[in-house]
């Protein structure tokens, strides 16, 4: 189910038909970790049975039954912040303080998950860049990544090719590689744990350079 701005929802049956066979086929040929990106409890359960290892939910496990599935199967989860729904989230997003509001939401959701029976070290958080935020709010969140790190959960950053980059470089989505790598590099320097990207090989090169410099720093006396 697409979560792009303006995207319409799809039926449970359609979503199951789209993701479960793919997971089953990947699992037949590889033990690579698989993350199911869904907000529907039924899809989460079916995906895990099919071989998925992790749940990534833009709705932070708030849908009926979603948190129970994660607890029942004891799988890692990524909780993302989103204001509204994909269909309406970009219609005048509004916050009292975008950074404090998002940090508070994610820490409260993480606490709810722990109270329900998930292990704290199996929870990651995602500020939800582009999900109910305007350009300025997105960059305020990005500049405040250390605030999310301080919450003591692994932080996932997904800004690859997004419109927040397009607004700065003034290029269409297929020409945002340099901007995407710059963002991934900065996120890595700020100690995020996961970067979600489209251009994997190029981003790995950039991250390896960041890590090499970091290692060299640690050796300087």
PDB file of N, CA and C in Angstrom, residues 55-99:
ATOM      1  N   UNK A  55       8.647  -5.397  11.428  1.00  0.00           N
ATOM      2  CA  UNK A  55       7.495  -4.583  11.034  1.00  0.00           C
ATOM      3  C   UNK A  55       7.914  -3.115  11.009  1.00  0.00           C
ATOM      4  N   UNK A  56       7.629  -2.457   9.901  1.00  0.00           N
ATOM      5  CA  UNK A  56       7.866  -1.016   9.771  1.00  0.00           C
ATOM      6  C   UNK A  56       6.504  -0.369   9.540  1.00  0.00           C
ATOM      7  N   UNK A  57       6.032   0.401  10.513  1.00  0.00           N
ATOM      8  CA  UNK A  57       4.656   0.902  10.447  1.00  0.00           C
ATOM      9  C   UNK A  57       4.616   2.424  10.509  1.00  0.00           C
ATOM     10  N   UNK A  58       4.129   3.048   9.439  1.00  0.00           N
ATOM     11  CA  UNK A  58       3.999   4.504   9.411  1.00  0.00           C
ATOM     12  C   UNK A  58       2.963   4.990  10.419  1.00  0.00           C
ATOM     13  N   UNK A  59       2.142   4.083  10.922  1.00  0.00           N
ATOM     14  CA  UNK A  59       1.107   4.432  11.894  1.00  0.00           C
ATOM     15  C   UNK A  59       1.504   4.059  13.322  1.00  0.00           C
ATOM     16  N   UNK A  60       2.754   3.627  13.494  1.00  0.00           N
ATOM     17  CA  UNK A  60       3.310   3.348  14.827  1.00  0.00           C
ATOM     18  C   UNK A  60       2.493   2.336  15.629  1.00  0.00           C
ATOM     19  N   UNK A  61       1.980   1.312  14.946  1.00  0.00           N
ATOM     20  CA  UNK A  61       1.252   0.211  15.594  1.00  0.00           C
ATOM     21  C   UNK A  61       0.007   0.675  16.340  1.00  0.00           C
ATOM     22  N   UNK A  62      -0.676   1.703  15.793  1.00  0.00           N
ATOM     23  CA  UNK A  62      -1.879   2.206  16.452  1.00  0.00           C
ATOM     24  C   UNK A  62      -3.162   1.563  15.932  1.00  0.00           C
ATOM     25  N   UNK A  63      -3.107   0.892  14.788  1.00  0.00           N
ATOM     26  CA  UNK A  63      -4.311   0.246  14.255  1.00  0.00           C
ATOM     27  C   UNK A  63      -4.700  -0.935  15.138  1.00  0.00           C
ATOM     28  N   UNK A  64      -5.976  -1.237  15.130  1.00  0.00           N
ATOM     29  CA  UNK A  64      -6.483  -2.326  15.973  1.00  0.00           C
ATOM     30  C   UNK A  64      -5.742  -3.632  15.682  1.00  0.00           C
ATOM     31  N   UNK A  65      -5.201  -4.229  16.729  1.00  0.00           N
ATOM     32  CA  UNK A  65      -4.555  -5.523  16.607  1.00  0.00           C
ATOM     33  C   UNK A  65      -3.091  -5.472  16.194  1.00  0.00           C
ATOM     34  N   UNK A  66      -2.596  -4.323  15.744  1.00  0.00           N
ATOM     35  CA  UNK A  66      -1.231  -4.251  15.217  1.00  0.00           C
ATOM     36  C   UNK A  66      -0.187  -4.523  16.305  1.00  0.00           C
ATOM     37  N   UNK A  67      -0.319  -3.857  17.430  1.00  0.00           N
ATOM     38  CA  UNK A  67       0.650  -4.048  18.503  1.00  0.00           C
ATOM     39  C   UNK A  67       0.627  -5.479  19.009  1.00  0.00           C
ATOM     40  N   UNK A  68      -0.544  -6.079  19.072  1.00  0.00           N
ATOM     41  CA  UNK A  68      -0.653  -7.466  19.540  1.00  0.00           C
ATOM     42  C   UNK A  68       0.111  -8.419  18.626  1.00  0.00           C
ATOM     43  N   UNK A  69       0.053  -8.182  17.324  1.00  0.00           N
ATOM     44  CA  UNK A  69       0.786  -9.038  16.392  1.00  0.00           C
ATOM     45  C   UNK A  69       2.281  -8.953  16.675  1.00  0.00           C
ATOM     46  N   UNK A  70       2.777  -7.736  16.865  1.00  0.00           N
ATOM     47  CA  UNK A  70       4.203  -7.563  17.138  1.00  0.00           C
ATOM     48  C   UNK A  70       4.612  -8.256  18.430  1.00  0.00           C
ATOM     49  N   UNK A  71       3.768  -8.132  19.451  1.00  0.00           N
ATOM     50  CA  UNK A  71       4.065  -8.762  20.740  1.00  0.00           C
ATOM     51  C   UNK A  71       3.972 -10.278  20.627  1.00  0.00           C
ATOM     52  N   UNK A  72       2.937 -10.772  19.964  1.00  0.00           N
ATOM     53  CA  UNK A  72       2.762 -12.224  19.832  1.00  0.00           C
ATOM     54  C   UNK A  72       3.956 -12.873  19.144  1.00  0.00           C
ATOM     55  N   UNK A  73       4.490 -12.191  18.124  1.00  0.00           N
ATOM     56  CA  UNK A  73       5.589 -12.775  17.344  1.00  0.00           C
ATOM     57  C   UNK A  73       6.960 -12.289  17.792  1.00  0.00           C
ATOM     58  N   UNK A  74       6.990 -11.302  18.694  1.00  0.00           N
ATOM     59  CA  UNK A  74       8.246 -10.786  19.236  1.00  0.00           C
ATOM     60  C   UNK A  74       9.244 -10.443  18.123  1.00  0.00           C
ATOM     61  N   UNK A  75       8.787  -9.634  17.181  1.00  0.00           N
ATOM     62  CA  UNK A  75       9.654  -9.189  16.094  1.00  0.00           C
ATOM     63  C   UNK A  75      10.063  -7.733  16.314  1.00  0.00           C
ATOM     64  N   UNK A  76      11.209  -7.330  15.796  1.00  0.00           N
ATOM     65  CA  UNK A  76      11.589  -5.915  15.879  1.00  0.00           C
ATOM     66  C   UNK A  76      10.583  -5.050  15.133  1.00  0.00           C
ATOM     67  N   UNK A  77      10.429  -3.812  15.595  1.00  0.00           N
ATOM     68  CA  UNK A  77       9.487  -2.892  14.955  1.00  0.00           C
ATOM     69  C   UNK A  77      10.157  -1.535  14.760  1.00  0.00           C
ATOM     70  N   UNK A  78       9.691  -0.815  13.746  1.00  0.00           N
ATOM     71  CA  UNK A  78      10.068   0.581  13.583  1.00  0.00           C
ATOM     72  C   UNK A  78       8.797   1.408  13.660  1.00  0.00           C
ATOM     73  N   UNK A  79       8.761   2.329  14.610  1.00  0.00           N
ATOM     74  CA  UNK A  79       7.608   3.195  14.828  1.00  0.00           C
ATOM     75  C   UNK A  79       7.858   4.534  14.157  1.00  0.00           C
ATOM     76  N   UNK A  80       6.974   4.929  13.248  1.00  0.00           N
ATOM     77  CA  UNK A  80       7.156   6.196  12.550  1.00  0.00           C
ATOM     78  C   UNK A  80       6.093   7.192  12.950  1.00  0.00           C
ATOM     79  N   UNK A  81       6.452   8.480  12.907  1.00  0.00           N
ATOM     80  CA  UNK A  81       5.480   9.539  13.162  1.00  0.00           C
ATOM     81  C   UNK A  81       4.854   9.986  11.848  1.00  0.00           C
ATOM     82  N   UNK A  82       3.538  10.114  11.858  1.00  0.00           N
ATOM     83  CA  UNK A  82       2.811  10.663  10.716  1.00  0.00           C
ATOM     84  C   UNK A  82       1.650  11.478  11.238  1.00  0.00           C
ATOM     85  N   UNK A  83       1.511  12.695  10.749  1.00  0.00           N
ATOM     86  CA  UNK A  83       0.339  13.504  11.103  1.00  0.00           C
ATOM     87  C   UNK A  83      -0.703  13.314  10.011  1.00  0.00           C
ATOM     88  N   UNK A  84      -1.884  12.799  10.386  1.00  0.00           N
ATOM     89  CA  UNK A  84      -2.930  12.533   9.401  1.00  0.00           C
ATOM     90  C   UNK A  84      -2.736  11.195   8.723  1.00  0.00           C
ATOM     91  N   UNK A  85      -3.175  11.096   7.476  1.00  0.00           N
ATOM     92  CA  UNK A  85      -3.045   9.887   6.679  1.00  0.00           C
ATOM     93  C   UNK A  85      -2.326  10.244   5.383  1.00  0.00           C
ATOM     94  N   UNK A  86      -1.780   9.251   4.667  1.00  0.00           N
ATOM     95  CA  UNK A  86      -1.125   9.586   3.396  1.00  0.00           C
ATOM     96  C   UNK A  86      -1.996  10.425   2.469  1.00  0.00           C
ATOM     97  N   UNK A  87      -3.298  10.221   2.523  1.00  0.00           N
ATOM     98  CA  UNK A  87      -4.185  10.958   1.617  1.00  0.00           C
ATOM     99  C   UNK A  87      -4.265  12.440   1.953  1.00  0.00           C
ATOM    100  N   UNK A  88      -4.150  12.796   3.256  1.00  0.00           N
ATOM    101  CA  UNK A  88      -4.338  14.206   3.629  1.00  0.00           C
ATOM    102  C   UNK A  88      -3.177  14.811   4.414  1.00  0.00           C
ATOM    103  N   UNK A  89      -2.093  14.053   4.623  1.00  0.00           N
ATOM    104  CA  UNK A  89      -1.054  14.483   5.562  1.00  0.00           C
ATOM    105  C   UNK A  89      -0.326  15.757   5.142  1.00  0.00           C
ATOM    106  N   UNK A  90      -0.328  16.072   3.849  1.00  0.00           N
ATOM    107  CA  UNK A  90       0.394  17.265   3.408  1.00  0.00           C
ATOM    108  C   UNK A  90      -0.508  18.493   3.265  1.00  0.00           C
ATOM    109  N   UNK A  91      -1.734  18.390   3.773  1.00  0.00           N
ATOM    110  CA  UNK A  91      -2.654  19.528   3.732  1.00  0.00           C
ATOM    111  C   UNK A  91      -2.450  20.360   5.000  1.00  0.00           C
ATOM    112  N   UNK A  92      -1.617  21.362   4.896  1.00  0.00           N
ATOM    113  CA  UNK A  92      -1.346  22.302   5.995  1.00  0.00           C
ATOM    114  C   UNK A  92      -0.994  21.605   7.319  1.00  0.00           C
ATOM    115  N   UNK A  93       0.100  20.845   7.347  1.00  0.00           N
ATOM    116  CA  UNK A  93       0.520  20.239   8.621  1.00  0.00           C
ATOM    117  C   UNK A  93       0.844  21.321   9.647  1.00  0.00           C
ATOM    118  N   UNK A  94       0.452  21.073  10.883  1.00  0.00           N
ATOM    119  CA  UNK A  94       0.596  22.101  11.919  1.00  0.00           C
ATOM    120  C   UNK A  94       1.074  21.465  13.229  1.00  0.00           C
ATOM    121  N   UNK A  95       2.004  22.154  13.919  1.00  0.00           N
ATOM    122  CA  UNK A  95       2.555  21.667  15.177  1.00  0.00           C
ATOM    123  C   UNK A  95       2.722  22.825  16.146  1.00  0.00           C
ATOM    124  N   UNK A  96       2.706  22.507  17.433  1.00  0.00           N
ATOM    125  CA  UNK A  96       3.085  23.490  18.441  1.00  0.00           C
ATOM    126  C   UNK A  96       4.590  23.705  18.372  1.00  0.00           C
ATOM    127  N   UNK A  97       5.332  22.599  18.391  1.00  0.00           N
ATOM    128  CA  UNK A  97       6.783  22.585  18.217  1.00  0.00           C
ATOM    129  C   UNK A  97       7.094  21.257  17.549  1.00  0.00           C
ATOM    130  N   UNK A  98       7.438  21.281  16.268  1.00  0.00           N
ATOM    131  CA  UNK A  98       7.507  20.044  15.500  1.00  0.00           C
ATOM    132  C   UNK A  98       8.488  19.045  16.108  1.00  0.00           C
ATOM    133  N   UNK A  99       9.636  19.513  16.576  1.00  0.00           N
ATOM    134  CA  UNK A  99      10.621  18.583  17.123  1.00  0.00           C
ATOM    135  C   UNK A  99      10.132  17.965  18.429  1.00  0.00           C
TER     136      UNK A  99
END
